[in-house]
Coordinates of C-alpha atoms in Angstrom, one line a residue:
X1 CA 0.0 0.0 0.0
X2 CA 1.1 3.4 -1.0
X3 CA 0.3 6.1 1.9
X4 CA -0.8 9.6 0.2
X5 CA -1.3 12.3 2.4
X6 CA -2.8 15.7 0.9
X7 CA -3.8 19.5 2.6
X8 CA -7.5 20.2 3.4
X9 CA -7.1 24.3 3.5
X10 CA -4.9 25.6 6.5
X11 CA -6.1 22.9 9.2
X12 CA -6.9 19.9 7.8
X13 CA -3.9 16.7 6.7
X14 CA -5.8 13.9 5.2
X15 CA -4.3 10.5 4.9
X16 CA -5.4 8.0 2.4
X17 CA -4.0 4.5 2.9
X18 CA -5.3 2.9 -0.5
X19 CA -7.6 3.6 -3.2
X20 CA -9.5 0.9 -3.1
X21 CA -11.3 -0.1 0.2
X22 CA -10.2 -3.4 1.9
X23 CA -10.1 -5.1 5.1
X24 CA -6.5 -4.5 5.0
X25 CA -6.3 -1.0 4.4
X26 CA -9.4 -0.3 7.0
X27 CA -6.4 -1.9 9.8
X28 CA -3.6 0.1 8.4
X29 CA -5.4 3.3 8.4
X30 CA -6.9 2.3 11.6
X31 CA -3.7 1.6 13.6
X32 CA -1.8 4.9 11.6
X33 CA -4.9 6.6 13.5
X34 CA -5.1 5.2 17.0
X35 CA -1.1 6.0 16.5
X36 CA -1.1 9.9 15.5
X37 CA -4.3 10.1 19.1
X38 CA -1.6 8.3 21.1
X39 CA 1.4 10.6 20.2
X40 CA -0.5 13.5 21.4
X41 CA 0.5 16.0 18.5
X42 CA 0.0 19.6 20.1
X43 CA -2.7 21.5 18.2
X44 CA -4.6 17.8 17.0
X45 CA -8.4 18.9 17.4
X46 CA -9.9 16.1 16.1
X47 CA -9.4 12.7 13.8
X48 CA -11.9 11.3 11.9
X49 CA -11.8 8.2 10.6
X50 CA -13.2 7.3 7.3
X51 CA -13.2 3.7 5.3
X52 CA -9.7 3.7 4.0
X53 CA -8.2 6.7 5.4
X54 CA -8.7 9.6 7.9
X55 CA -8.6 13.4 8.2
X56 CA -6.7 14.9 11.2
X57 CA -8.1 18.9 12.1
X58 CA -5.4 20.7 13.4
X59 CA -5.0 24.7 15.1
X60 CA -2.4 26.3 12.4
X61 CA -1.8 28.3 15.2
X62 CA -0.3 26.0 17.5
X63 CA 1.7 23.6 14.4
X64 CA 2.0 24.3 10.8
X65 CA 0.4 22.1 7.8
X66 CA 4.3 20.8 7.0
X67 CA 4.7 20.4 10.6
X68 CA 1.7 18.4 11.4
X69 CA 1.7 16.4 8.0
X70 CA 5.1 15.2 8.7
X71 CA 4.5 14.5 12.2
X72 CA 2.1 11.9 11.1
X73 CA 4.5 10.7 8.3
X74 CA 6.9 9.7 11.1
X75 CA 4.5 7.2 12.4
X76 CA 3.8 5.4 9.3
X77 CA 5.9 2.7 10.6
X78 CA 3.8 1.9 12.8
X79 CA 0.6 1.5 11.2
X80 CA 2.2 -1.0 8.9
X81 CA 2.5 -3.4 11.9
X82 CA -0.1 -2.3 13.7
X83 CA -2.5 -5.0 15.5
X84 CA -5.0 -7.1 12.6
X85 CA -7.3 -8.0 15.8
X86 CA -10.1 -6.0 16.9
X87 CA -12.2 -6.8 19.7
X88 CA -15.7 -5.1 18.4
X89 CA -19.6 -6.6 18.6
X90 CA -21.8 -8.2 16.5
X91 CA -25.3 -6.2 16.0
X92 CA -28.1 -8.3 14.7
X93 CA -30.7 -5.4 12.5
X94 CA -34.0 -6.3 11.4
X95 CA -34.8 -5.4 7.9
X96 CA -38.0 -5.4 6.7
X97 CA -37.4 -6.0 3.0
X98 CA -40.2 -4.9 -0.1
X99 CA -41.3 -2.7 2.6
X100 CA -43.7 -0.5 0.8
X101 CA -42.2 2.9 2.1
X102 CA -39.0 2.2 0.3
X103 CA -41.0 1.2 -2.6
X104 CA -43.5 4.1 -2.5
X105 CA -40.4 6.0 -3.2
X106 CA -38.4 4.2 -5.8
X107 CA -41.2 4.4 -7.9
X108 CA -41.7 8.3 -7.7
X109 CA -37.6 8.5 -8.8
X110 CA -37.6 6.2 -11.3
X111 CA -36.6 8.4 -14.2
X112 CA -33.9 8.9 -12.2
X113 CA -32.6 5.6 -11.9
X114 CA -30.9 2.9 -14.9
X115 CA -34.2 0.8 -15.4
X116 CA -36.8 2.5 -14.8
X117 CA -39.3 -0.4 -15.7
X118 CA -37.6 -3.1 -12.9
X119 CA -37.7 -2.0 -9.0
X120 CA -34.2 -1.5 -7.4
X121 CA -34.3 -5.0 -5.7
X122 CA -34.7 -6.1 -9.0
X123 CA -32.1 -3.9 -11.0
X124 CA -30.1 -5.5 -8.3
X125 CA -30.6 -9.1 -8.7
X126 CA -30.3 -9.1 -12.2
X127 CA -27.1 -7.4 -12.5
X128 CA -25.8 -9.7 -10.0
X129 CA -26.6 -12.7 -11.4
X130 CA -29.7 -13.8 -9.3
X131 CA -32.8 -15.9 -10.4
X132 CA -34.7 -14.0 -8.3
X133 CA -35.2 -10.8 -5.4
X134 CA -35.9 -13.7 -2.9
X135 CA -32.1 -15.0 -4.0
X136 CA -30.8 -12.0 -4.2
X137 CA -32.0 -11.1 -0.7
X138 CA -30.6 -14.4 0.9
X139 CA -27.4 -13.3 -0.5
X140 CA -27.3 -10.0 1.1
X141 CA -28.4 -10.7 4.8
X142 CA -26.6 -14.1 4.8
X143 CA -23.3 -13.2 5.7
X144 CA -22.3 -10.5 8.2
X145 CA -20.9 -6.4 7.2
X146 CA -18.5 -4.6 8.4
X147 CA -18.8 -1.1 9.9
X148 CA -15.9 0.6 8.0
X149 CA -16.9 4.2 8.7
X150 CA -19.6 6.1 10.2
X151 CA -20.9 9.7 9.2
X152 CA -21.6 11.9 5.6
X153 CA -25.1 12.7 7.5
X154 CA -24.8 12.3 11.5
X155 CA -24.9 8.2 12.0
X156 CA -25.1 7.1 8.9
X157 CA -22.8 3.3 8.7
X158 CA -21.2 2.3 5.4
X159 CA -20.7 -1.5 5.7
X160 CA -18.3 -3.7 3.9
X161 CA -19.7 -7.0 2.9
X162 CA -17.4 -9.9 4.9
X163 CA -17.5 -12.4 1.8
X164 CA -15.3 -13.1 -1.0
X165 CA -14.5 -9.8 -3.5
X166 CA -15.7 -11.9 -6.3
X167 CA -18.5 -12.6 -4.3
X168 CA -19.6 -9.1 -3.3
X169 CA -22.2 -7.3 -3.9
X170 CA -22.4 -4.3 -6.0
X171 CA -25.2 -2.0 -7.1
X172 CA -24.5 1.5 -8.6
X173 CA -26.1 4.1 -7.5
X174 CA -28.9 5.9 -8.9
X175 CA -28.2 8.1 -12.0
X176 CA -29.1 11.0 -10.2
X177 CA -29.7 11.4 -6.6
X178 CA -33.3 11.5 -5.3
X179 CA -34.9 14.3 -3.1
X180 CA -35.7 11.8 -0.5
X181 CA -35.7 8.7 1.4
X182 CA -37.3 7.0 4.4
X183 CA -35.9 7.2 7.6
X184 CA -33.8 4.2 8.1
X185 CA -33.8 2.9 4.8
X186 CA -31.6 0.0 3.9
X187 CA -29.7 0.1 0.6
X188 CA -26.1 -0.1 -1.2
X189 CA -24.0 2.1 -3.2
X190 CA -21.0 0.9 -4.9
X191 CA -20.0 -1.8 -2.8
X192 CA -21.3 0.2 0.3
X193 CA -24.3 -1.1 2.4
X194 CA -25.6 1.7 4.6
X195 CA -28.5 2.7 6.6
X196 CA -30.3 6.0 6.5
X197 CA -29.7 7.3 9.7
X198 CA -32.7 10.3 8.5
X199 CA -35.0 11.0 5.9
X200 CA -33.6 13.1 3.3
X201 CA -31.9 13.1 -0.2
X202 CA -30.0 10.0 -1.3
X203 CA -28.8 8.1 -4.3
X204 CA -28.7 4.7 -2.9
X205 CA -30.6 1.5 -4.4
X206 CA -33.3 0.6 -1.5
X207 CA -34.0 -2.5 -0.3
X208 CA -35.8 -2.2 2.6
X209 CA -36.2 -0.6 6.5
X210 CA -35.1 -0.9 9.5
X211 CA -37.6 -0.3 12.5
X212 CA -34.0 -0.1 14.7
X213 CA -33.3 3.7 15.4
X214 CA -29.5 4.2 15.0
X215 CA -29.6 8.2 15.7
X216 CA -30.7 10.3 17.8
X217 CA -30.1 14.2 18.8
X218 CA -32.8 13.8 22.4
X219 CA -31.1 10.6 23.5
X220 CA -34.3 9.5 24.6
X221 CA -34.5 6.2 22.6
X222 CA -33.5 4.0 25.6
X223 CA -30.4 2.2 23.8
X224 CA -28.9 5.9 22.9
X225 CA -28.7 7.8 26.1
X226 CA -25.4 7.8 26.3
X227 CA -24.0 8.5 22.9
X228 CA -26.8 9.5 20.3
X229 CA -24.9 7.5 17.4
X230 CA -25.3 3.7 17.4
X231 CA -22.5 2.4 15.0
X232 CA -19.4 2.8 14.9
X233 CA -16.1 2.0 12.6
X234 CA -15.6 -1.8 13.6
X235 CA -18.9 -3.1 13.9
X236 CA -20.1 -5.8 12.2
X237 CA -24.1 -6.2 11.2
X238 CA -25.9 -9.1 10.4
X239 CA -29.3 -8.2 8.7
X240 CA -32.4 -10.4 10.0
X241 CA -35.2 -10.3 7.7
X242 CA -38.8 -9.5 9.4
X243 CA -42.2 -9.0 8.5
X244 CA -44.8 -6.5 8.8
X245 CA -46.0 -7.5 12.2
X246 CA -42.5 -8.1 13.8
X247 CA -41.8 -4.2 12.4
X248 CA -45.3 -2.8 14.0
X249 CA -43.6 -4.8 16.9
X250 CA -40.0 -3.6 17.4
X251 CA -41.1 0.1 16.5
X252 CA -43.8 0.4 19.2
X253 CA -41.2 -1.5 21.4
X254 CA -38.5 1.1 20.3
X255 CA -40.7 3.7 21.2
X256 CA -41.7 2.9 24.4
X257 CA -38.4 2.1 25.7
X258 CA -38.5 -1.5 25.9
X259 CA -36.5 -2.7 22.6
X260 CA -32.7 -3.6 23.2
X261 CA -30.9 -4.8 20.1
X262 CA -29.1 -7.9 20.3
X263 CA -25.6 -7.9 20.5
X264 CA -22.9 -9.9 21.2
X265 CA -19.1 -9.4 21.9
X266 CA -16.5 -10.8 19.7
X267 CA -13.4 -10.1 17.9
X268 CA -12.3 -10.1 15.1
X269 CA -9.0 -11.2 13.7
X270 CA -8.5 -10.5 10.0
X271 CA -5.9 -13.1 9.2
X272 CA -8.1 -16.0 10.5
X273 CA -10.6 -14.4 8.4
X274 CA -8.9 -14.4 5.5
X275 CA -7.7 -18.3 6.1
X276 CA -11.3 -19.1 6.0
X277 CA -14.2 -16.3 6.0
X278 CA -17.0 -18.9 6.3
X279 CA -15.6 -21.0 9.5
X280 CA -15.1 -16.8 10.7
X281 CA -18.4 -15.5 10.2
X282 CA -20.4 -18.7 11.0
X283 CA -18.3 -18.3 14.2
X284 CA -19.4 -14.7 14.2
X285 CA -22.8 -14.8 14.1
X286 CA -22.8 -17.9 16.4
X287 CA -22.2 -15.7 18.9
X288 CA -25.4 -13.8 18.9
X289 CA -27.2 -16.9 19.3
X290 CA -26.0 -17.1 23.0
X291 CA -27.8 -13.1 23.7

């Protein structure tokens, strides 16, 4: 991997670790981060972490840009052999797929998207390769994601599919961006799962809903009163499909206070991963069957 590092204005050094988004270079930036927070630069403000890379926000008044950017090229090193464990959680997120929210609204873009005769769950499967939006389906909530980053709009998770590359998948997004989309929508871009974290614009295919609130400013929902923001970089999802009633039933429970996701404590260690990814994520999402 080739480290490129680049100015945002007069306070910002952002570090890319690769192109191209990969387990790998999710670790390397990750541990190049946790090691420019641990060296306690003077003037850091804030480090953001994004899938492949992170931004560092500095006070040009206390270090300059050359200062600060080669500050952080002196720990390269270390990211490089930084840990390829991390002990994280397993979330289980009900999705209520063909919801007709979602679908309410794909239909009033569709001149906006590539086949405006087929539904974006079917786009979908066609493109890759499925019979069917039952197959298709399967596919994506049978194997666990990976949060790699969190944010764009406040809460928002981008997850990384923890298969094969030739077996992910992929789903451009639409040709132009729509002027809305449901609360807690659940969709790809890209290679990029996500969930709306609130209604609002969004190019995304959609797929279905989640009934799971993963924001919120009050911090009244029960599971959010001490950080409004659910996910974060290092979580790993595994999508359960529900129906219509068990949806009615988690929102109200949601609502009321009495809804706890499940989760489980793991880790994860990328090199076993990559030795075998099925024996890791059956392993994986074994462990939410003890919660």
């Amino acid at each position: 991997m080739k480290t490129r590092y680049s100015f945002g204005g007069d306070e910002h050094v952002y570090v890319e670790v690769d192109e191209e988004m990969s387990l790998e270079a999710f670790f390397v930036a990750l541990s190049l981060r946790n090691a420019v927070a641990e060296a306690n630069i003077p003037g850091v403000t804030e480090i953001c972490p994004a899938n492949a890379s992170f931004e560092v926000r500095f006070n040009p008044d206390v270090i300059s840009p050359d200062e600060m950017m080669a500050r952080i090229k002196e720990l390269e090193h270390k990211a490089e052999a930084g840990e390829k464990r991390l002990d994280t959680r397993i979330v289980e997120v009900p999705v209520y797929f063909q919801d007709p929210w979602t679908h309410e609204t794909l239909m009033r873009f569709r001149e906006r998207h590539q086949d405006p005769e087929a539904t974006d769950l079917e786009y979908a499967a066609r493109i890759n390769g499925y019979d069917s939006v039952e197959a298709f389906i399967e596919a994506y909530h049978s194997q666990p994601w990976f949060v790699s980053m969190v944010g764009f709009v406040a809460g928002l998770p981008f997850l990384y599919q923890l298969v094969e590359r030739e077996k992910q998948i992929e789903v451009p997004k639409y040709l132009r961006p729509r002027t809305d989309t449901p609360k807690h929508t659940v969709g790809i871009g890209g290679c990029f799962g996500c969930i709306y974290s609130v209604r609002g614009a969004g190019g995304y295919q959609m797929f279905g809903i989640t009934p799971m609130t993963i924001f919120d400013p009050t911090q009244t929902v029960s599971y959010l009163q001490d950080f409004m923001v659910f996910f974060k970089p290092g979580d790993i999802v595994k999508w359960k499909p529900i129906d219509r009633a068990e949806f009615d039933r988690i929102e109200a429970a949601v609502k009321d206070g009495t809804y706890t996701p499940r989760i489980a404590e793991v880790t994860f260690d990328l090199e076993a991963f990559n030795a075998d990814m099925a024996g890791t994520n059956a392993k994986l999402m074994e462990a939410l069957n003890g919660v």
